[in-house]
């Protein structure tokens, strides 16, 4: 049995609801035969970290919580059964760290491993996340970062990139489709790039008019200020897909239906508090489909990284030292991040 090299992991934990983490350490689980130990170089801050720290998702946060599920670092130890990774490999970990991956699992056998009944999220459960100096993770959920990608730009691809690319792959977004993206934050600014690289025409919707220039440079051909009625009217009935990545209140979602072309797909990725309200006539008249999508399974994480390497998709990032994580969280919470914060050790 191989022993890990690190006996104590030093991280930053939320201990109660509030935009605040504090130094906290824990003893990692014994290094299992299929585990690797990773020394963390970089960790992105996802909108879900903020929701979870604030206990805004179903009130299910388990404190103390070390957030962070956009992890990039180097393998420093591997368990005896790990054949796909080696010490020194530059790797990433996303929002999920375990699924059974058995052929007789209803979810895993269909590539729906994020829904596996044995699924383990990277934090808020049986393990802790990336606001730390190290993690121990099952090797099935540790992904090599392609050499073309500078490691500091890789963390946002692990959750944000994967989450937006997953529905595009699964629903077959293709050249010529009109793809709307509402909310130009960590997820949204990557969604523009992935959709554009697939050949789609991208419409960016934002409540921040100052984001127009960058959204356009990233590949949006139309920018809609969501407070401008004329701009909204101009895109009515035109979208084949709409990815909701905005934390705008969910009671606004029924407005979005009128932007859709018939048989279009609205895909909710964001998880703001509150309910969606629709009436049956909204669907009867529009024939629009509404669905959601949860992160992305193993195959999708790999495709997300490869596609980014091939099409030169990179997040726009702001770098903060890990020791300034509280400043970084405040910056993110105030909606000032442009467009993803990466913490560095
Ligand atoms: N489904 C999944 O598996 C999954 C995975 C990761 C994240 N998520 C969720 O996706 C959402 C976006 O995550 P993110 O990391 O992209 O967050 P983010 O960087 O904070 O972006 C959220 C965007 O929402 C827009 N927004 C509109 N109204 C807002 C308001 N009242 N307050 C704050 N933001 C507002 C802003 O864009 P504009 O300025 O352009 O309007 C903002 O940039 C979060 O709810 C997160 O939990 C889901
Ligand atoms: Zn995330
Ligand atoms: Zn399974």
Coordinates of C-alpha atoms and ligand atoms in Angstrom, one line a residue:
X1 CA 0.0 0.0 0.0
X2 CA 1.4 3.4 -1.1
X3 CA 1.3 6.2 1.5
X4 CA 0.5 9.7 0.6
X5 CA 3.2 12.4 1.1
X6 CA 1.0 14.9 2.8
X7 CA -0.3 14.1 6.3
X8 CA -2.2 17.4 6.8
X9 CA -4.0 19.4 4.1
X10 CA -4.1 23.2 4.8
X11 CA -7.1 24.9 3.3
X12 CA -9.6 27.7 3.7
X13 CA -13.1 26.7 5.1
X14 CA -16.4 28.4 5.4
X15 CA -17.7 27.5 8.9
X16 CA -21.1 29.3 8.7
X17 CA -23.1 31.2 6.0
X18 CA -21.4 34.4 4.9
X19 CA -18.8 35.5 2.4
X20 CA -15.9 34.4 4.6
X21 CA -13.5 31.5 4.8
X22 CA -10.8 30.9 7.4
X23 CA -7.6 28.8 7.6
X24 CA -8.6 25.2 8.4
X25 CA -6.8 22.0 8.0
X26 CA -7.8 18.3 7.8
X27 CA -6.2 14.9 7.7
X28 CA -6.7 13.4 4.3
X29 CA -8.2 9.9 3.9
X30 CA -5.7 7.1 3.5
X31 CA -4.5 7.0 -0.1
X32 CA -6.6 4.3 -1.8
X33 CA -5.2 2.1 -4.6
X34 CA -7.1 4.1 -7.3
X35 CA -6.3 7.6 -5.7
X36 CA -3.9 10.3 -6.6
X37 CA -2.5 13.0 -4.4
X38 CA -2.3 16.4 -6.1
X39 CA -0.4 19.4 -5.0
X40 CA -2.6 22.3 -6.0
X41 CA -1.2 25.2 -8.0
X42 CA -4.5 27.0 -9.0
X43 CA -8.1 26.9 -8.0
X44 CA -10.9 28.8 -9.8
X45 CA -13.8 30.4 -7.9
X46 CA -17.2 29.2 -9.3
X47 CA -20.5 30.9 -8.8
X48 CA -21.6 27.6 -7.1
X49 CA -18.8 28.1 -4.4
X50 CA -20.5 31.3 -3.5
X51 CA -24.0 29.8 -3.4
X52 CA -22.8 26.9 -1.3
X53 CA -20.8 29.1 1.2
X54 CA -24.0 31.1 1.6
X55 CA -26.1 28.0 2.0
X56 CA -28.3 29.1 -0.9
X57 CA -28.7 25.7 -2.6
X58 CA -31.5 23.8 -0.8
X59 CA -30.0 24.7 2.5
X60 CA -27.8 21.7 2.3
X61 CA -24.4 23.1 3.1
X62 CA -22.3 21.0 5.5
X63 CA -19.8 23.2 7.4
X64 CA -16.9 23.3 7.7
X65 CA -16.7 23.4 3.9
X66 CA -13.5 23.8 1.8
X67 CA -14.9 25.1 -1.5
X68 CA -13.3 24.9 -4.9
X69 CA -14.0 22.6 -7.8
X70 CA -11.8 24.1 -10.5
X71 CA -8.5 22.6 -9.4
X72 CA -5.2 22.4 -11.3
X73 CA -2.0 21.0 -9.9
X74 CA 0.6 18.3 -10.1
X75 CA 0.3 14.6 -9.2
X76 CA 2.7 14.0 -6.3
X77 CA 1.7 10.4 -5.4
X78 CA -0.4 7.7 -7.0
X79 CA -2.0 4.6 -5.6
X80 CA -0.8 1.2 -6.8
X81 CA -3.6 0.6 -9.3
X82 CA -3.3 4.0 -11.1
X83 CA -2.0 3.4 -14.6
X84 CA -3.2 6.4 -16.5
X85 CA -1.3 9.1 -14.5
X86 CA 2.2 9.6 -13.3
X87 CA 3.9 11.7 -10.7
X88 CA 4.6 15.1 -12.1
X89 CA 1.6 15.1 -14.5
X90 CA -0.2 18.4 -14.7
X91 CA -3.9 17.6 -14.0
X92 CA -7.3 19.1 -13.3
X93 CA -10.2 18.2 -11.2
X94 CA -13.7 19.5 -11.7
X95 CA -17.0 19.5 -9.8
X96 CA -17.2 15.7 -9.4
X97 CA -14.7 13.3 -7.8
X98 CA -16.5 9.9 -7.9
X99 CA -19.1 7.8 -9.7
X100 CA -19.3 4.0 -9.8
X101 CA -18.8 3.8 -13.6
X102 CA -20.2 0.3 -13.7
X103 CA -21.9 -1.1 -16.8
X104 CA -24.9 -2.0 -14.8
X105 CA -25.4 1.5 -13.4
X106 CA -28.4 3.1 -15.1
X107 CA -26.7 6.5 -15.1
X108 CA -23.1 5.7 -15.7
X109 CA -23.8 3.3 -18.5
X110 CA -25.5 6.2 -20.4
X111 CA -22.7 8.7 -19.8
X112 CA -24.8 10.4 -17.1
X113 CA -22.1 9.8 -14.4
X114 CA -22.9 13.2 -12.7
X115 CA -26.3 11.6 -11.8
X116 CA -24.8 8.3 -10.6
X117 CA -26.4 7.3 -7.2
X118 CA -22.9 7.0 -5.8
X119 CA -21.8 10.4 -7.2
X120 CA -19.6 12.4 -4.9
X121 CA -19.2 16.2 -5.5
X122 CA -15.8 17.6 -5.0
X123 CA -16.9 19.5 -1.9
X124 CA -19.9 19.6 0.5
X125 CA -20.0 15.9 1.2
X126 CA -17.4 13.3 1.6
X127 CA -14.4 15.3 0.4
X128 CA -13.0 18.8 0.4
X129 CA -12.2 21.2 -2.4
X130 CA -9.5 23.3 -4.0
X131 CA -9.1 26.3 -1.7
X132 CA -6.2 24.4 -0.2
X133 CA -2.6 23.2 -0.8
X134 CA -3.5 19.6 -1.8
X135 CA -6.3 17.1 -2.5
X136 CA -6.6 13.3 -2.7
X137 CA -9.0 12.2 -5.5
X138 CA -10.0 9.1 -7.3
X139 CA -7.9 8.9 -10.5
X140 CA -11.1 8.5 -12.7
X141 CA -11.9 12.1 -12.1
X142 CA -8.4 13.5 -12.6
X143 CA -7.8 14.8 -16.1
X144 CA -4.5 15.6 -17.8
X145 CA -4.3 19.2 -19.0
X146 CA -3.4 19.4 -22.7
X147 CA 0.1 20.8 -23.2
X148 CA -1.2 23.7 -25.3
X149 CA -3.1 25.2 -22.4
X150 CA -1.1 27.4 -20.0
X151 CA -2.0 25.9 -16.5
X152 CA -3.3 29.1 -15.0
X153 CA -6.0 29.2 -17.7
X154 CA -7.1 25.6 -17.1
X155 CA -9.1 25.8 -13.9
X156 CA -12.2 27.6 -15.3
X157 CA -12.5 24.8 -18.0
X158 CA -12.9 22.2 -15.3
X159 CA -16.3 23.4 -14.1
X160 CA -17.5 26.4 -16.0
X161 CA -16.2 25.3 -19.4
X162 CA -17.5 21.7 -19.0
X163 CA -20.9 22.9 -17.7
X164 CA -21.5 25.1 -20.8
X165 CA -20.0 22.7 -23.4
X166 CA -22.0 19.7 -22.0
X167 CA -25.4 20.7 -23.3
X168 CA -23.9 22.0 -26.6
X169 CA -22.4 18.5 -27.2
X170 CA -25.4 16.6 -25.9
X171 CA -28.0 18.6 -27.9
X172 CA -25.8 18.8 -31.0
X173 CA -25.3 22.6 -31.4
X174 CA -23.9 23.1 -34.9
X175 CA -22.9 25.6 -37.5
X176 CA -25.6 28.1 -38.3
X177 CA -27.6 27.6 -35.1
X178 CA -28.5 30.7 -33.1
X179 CA -27.3 30.3 -29.5
X180 CA -28.2 32.8 -26.8
X181 CA -26.2 33.0 -23.6
X182 CA -27.7 35.0 -20.7
X183 CA -25.3 36.1 -18.0
X184 CA -21.8 36.9 -19.1
X185 CA -19.8 35.7 -16.1
X186 CA -17.5 32.7 -15.6
X187 CA -19.8 30.3 -17.4
X188 CA -21.2 32.7 -19.9
X189 CA -18.0 34.1 -21.3
X190 CA -16.8 30.6 -22.0
X191 CA -20.2 29.6 -23.4
X192 CA -19.8 32.4 -26.0
X193 CA -16.5 31.0 -27.0
X194 CA -17.5 27.3 -27.2
X195 CA -20.7 28.1 -29.2
X196 CA -18.8 30.4 -31.6
X197 CA -16.1 27.8 -32.2
X198 CA -18.9 25.3 -33.0
X199 CA -19.9 27.7 -35.8
X200 CA -23.1 29.0 -34.1
X201 CA -24.2 32.6 -34.2
X202 CA -24.1 33.8 -30.6
X203 CA -26.4 36.3 -29.0
X204 CA -25.1 37.5 -25.6
X205 CA -27.7 38.8 -23.1
X206 CA -26.4 40.8 -20.1
X207 CA -27.6 43.3 -17.5
X208 CA -24.1 44.9 -17.7
X209 CA -23.8 47.0 -20.8
X210 CA -20.0 47.5 -20.1
X211 CA -19.5 43.9 -21.1
X212 CA -20.5 44.5 -24.7
X213 CA -17.1 45.0 -26.2
X214 CA -15.5 41.9 -24.6
X215 CA -18.6 39.7 -25.4
X216 CA -18.2 40.8 -29.0
X217 CA -14.5 40.1 -29.0
X218 CA -15.2 36.6 -27.6
X219 CA -17.4 35.8 -30.5
X220 CA -20.9 37.2 -29.9
X221 CA -22.4 38.7 -33.0
X222 CA -25.2 40.4 -31.1
X223 CA -25.2 41.9 -27.6
X224 CA -28.5 42.5 -25.9
X225 CA -28.7 44.8 -22.9
X226 CA -31.6 43.0 -20.9
X227 CA -32.9 46.4 -19.7
X228 CA -33.3 47.7 -23.3
X229 CA -36.8 46.7 -24.7
X230 CA -35.9 47.6 -28.3
X231 CA -32.8 45.3 -28.3
X232 CA -34.9 42.5 -26.7
X233 CA -37.7 42.9 -29.3
X234 CA -35.1 42.7 -32.1
X235 CA -34.2 39.1 -31.2
X236 CA -37.7 37.9 -30.5
X237 CA -38.4 34.4 -32.0
X238 CA -34.8 33.9 -33.2
X239 CA -32.9 31.5 -30.8
X240 CA -32.5 27.8 -31.3
X241 CA -30.8 27.4 -27.9
X242 CA -30.6 29.6 -24.8
X243 CA -28.1 28.8 -22.0
X244 CA -29.1 30.5 -18.8
X245 CA -26.0 31.2 -16.8
X246 CA -27.3 34.3 -15.1
X247 CA -28.1 34.7 -11.5
X248 CA -31.0 36.9 -12.3
X249 CA -34.2 35.9 -10.5
X250 CA -35.8 32.8 -11.9
X251 CA -39.2 34.5 -12.0
X252 CA -37.9 36.3 -15.1
X253 CA -37.4 33.1 -17.0
X254 CA -40.9 33.2 -18.6
X255 CA -39.8 36.3 -20.6
X256 CA -37.0 34.2 -22.2
X257 CA -39.5 32.0 -24.0
X258 CA -40.4 34.7 -26.5
X259 CA -36.8 35.0 -27.6
X260 CA -36.9 31.4 -28.8
X261 CA -37.6 30.0 -32.3
X262 CA -40.1 27.2 -32.4
X263 CA -38.8 23.9 -31.0
X264 CA -35.9 25.7 -29.4
X265 CA -34.2 24.6 -26.2
X266 CA -33.8 26.6 -23.1
X267 CA -31.2 25.1 -20.9
X268 CA -31.0 26.2 -17.3
X269 CA -27.5 26.0 -15.8
X270 CA -27.8 28.7 -13.1
X271 CA -29.3 27.9 -9.8
X272 CA -30.6 31.1 -8.3
X273 CA -33.0 30.9 -5.4
X274 CA -36.7 31.0 -6.2
X275 CA -39.2 29.3 -8.6
X276 CA -39.8 29.5 -12.3
X277 CA -43.4 30.4 -13.3
X278 CA -44.8 29.4 -16.7
X279 CA -48.3 28.9 -17.9
X280 CA -49.2 26.1 -20.3
X281 CA -50.0 28.6 -23.1
X282 CA -46.3 29.7 -23.1
X283 CA -45.4 26.2 -24.2
X284 CA -48.3 25.6 -26.5
X285 CA -47.7 28.8 -28.5
X286 CA -43.9 28.5 -28.6
X287 CA -43.3 24.7 -28.7
X288 CA -40.2 25.4 -26.7
X289 CA -38.4 22.8 -24.7
X290 CA -37.0 23.6 -21.2
X291 CA -34.4 21.5 -19.5
X292 CA -31.4 21.7 -17.1
X293 CA -27.9 20.3 -17.2
X294 CA -25.6 19.3 -14.4
X295 CA -21.8 19.8 -14.9
X296 CA -20.5 17.2 -17.3
X297 CA -19.4 13.6 -17.1
X298 CA -15.9 12.2 -17.6
X299 CA -16.1 12.1 -21.4
X300 CA -17.4 15.6 -21.5
X301 CA -14.6 17.0 -19.3
X302 CA -12.1 15.4 -21.7
X303 CA -13.8 16.8 -24.8
X304 CA -14.0 20.2 -23.1
X305 CA -10.3 20.3 -22.6
X306 CA -9.4 19.0 -26.0
X307 CA -11.8 21.3 -27.8
X308 CA -10.4 24.3 -25.9
X309 CA -6.8 23.3 -26.8
X310 CA -7.7 22.9 -30.4
X311 CA -9.8 26.1 -30.8
X312 CA -7.7 28.3 -28.6
X313 CA -10.6 28.8 -26.1
X314 CA -9.2 30.5 -22.9
X315 CA -11.0 32.1 -20.0
X316 CA -10.3 35.7 -19.2
X317 CA -9.0 35.6 -15.6
X318 CA -8.1 37.7 -12.6
X319 CA -5.4 36.2 -10.4
X320 CA -5.4 36.4 -6.6
X321 CA -3.0 34.8 -4.2
X322 CA -4.7 32.0 -2.2
X323 CA -4.0 34.0 1.0
X324 CA -6.3 36.7 -0.4
X325 CA -9.1 34.3 -0.9
X326 CA -11.5 36.5 1.2
X327 CA -10.9 39.5 -1.0
X328 CA -11.4 37.4 -4.1
X329 CA -14.7 36.0 -2.8
X330 CA -15.9 39.5 -2.0
X331 CA -14.9 40.7 -5.5
X332 CA -16.8 37.8 -7.0
X333 CA -19.8 38.2 -4.8
X334 CA -20.1 41.9 -5.8
X335 CA -20.3 40.9 -9.5
X336 CA -16.9 42.5 -10.3
X337 CA -15.0 39.4 -11.5
X338 CA -13.9 39.7 -15.2
X339 CA -14.6 36.9 -15.8
X340 CA -13.2 34.2 -13.6
X341 CA -11.0 34.5 -10.5
X342 CA -8.1 32.0 -10.2
X343 CA -6.5 31.6 -6.8
X344 CA -2.8 30.7 -6.9
X345 CA -0.7 28.9 -4.3
Ligands
LIG1 N1 -25.6 23.5 -13.8 C1 -24.4 23.3 -13.3 O1 -23.9 22.2 -13.2 C2 -23.6 24.5 -12.8 C3 -22.2 24.4 -12.8 C4 -21.5 25.6 -12.5 C5 -22.2 26.7 -12.1 N2 -23.6 26.7 -12.1 C6 -24.4 27.9 -11.7 O2 -24.3 28.8 -12.8 C7 -24.5 30.1 -12.4 C8 -23.4 31.0 -13.0 O3 -22.1 30.6 -12.4 P1 -20.9 31.5 -12.7 O4 -19.7 30.9 -12.1 O5 -20.8 31.8 -14.1 O6 -21.2 32.9 -11.9 P2 -20.8 34.4 -12.2 O7 -19.5 34.4 -12.8 O8 -21.1 35.1 -10.9 O9 -21.8 34.9 -13.3 C9 -23.2 35.1 -13.1 C10 -23.7 36.2 -14.0 O10 -25.1 36.4 -13.7 C11 -25.4 37.7 -14.2 N3 -26.4 38.3 -13.3 C12 -27.6 38.8 -13.6 N4 -28.3 39.3 -12.6 C13 -27.5 39.1 -11.5 C14 -27.7 39.4 -10.2 N5 -28.8 40.0 -9.7 N6 -26.7 39.1 -9.3 C15 -25.5 38.5 -9.8 N7 -25.3 38.1 -11.1 C16 -26.3 38.5 -12.0 C17 -24.1 38.5 -14.4 O11 -23.9 38.6 -15.8 P3 -24.4 39.9 -16.6 O12 -23.6 41.0 -15.9 O13 -23.9 39.6 -17.9 O14 -25.8 40.0 -16.5 C18 -23.1 37.5 -13.8 O15 -21.8 37.7 -14.4 C19 -24.5 30.0 -10.9 O16 -25.8 30.0 -10.4 C20 -23.8 28.7 -10.6 O17 -24.2 28.2 -9.3 C21 -24.3 25.6 -12.4
LIG2 ZN1 -18.7 25.1 -10.6
LIG3 ZN1 -22.9 4.9 -11.4

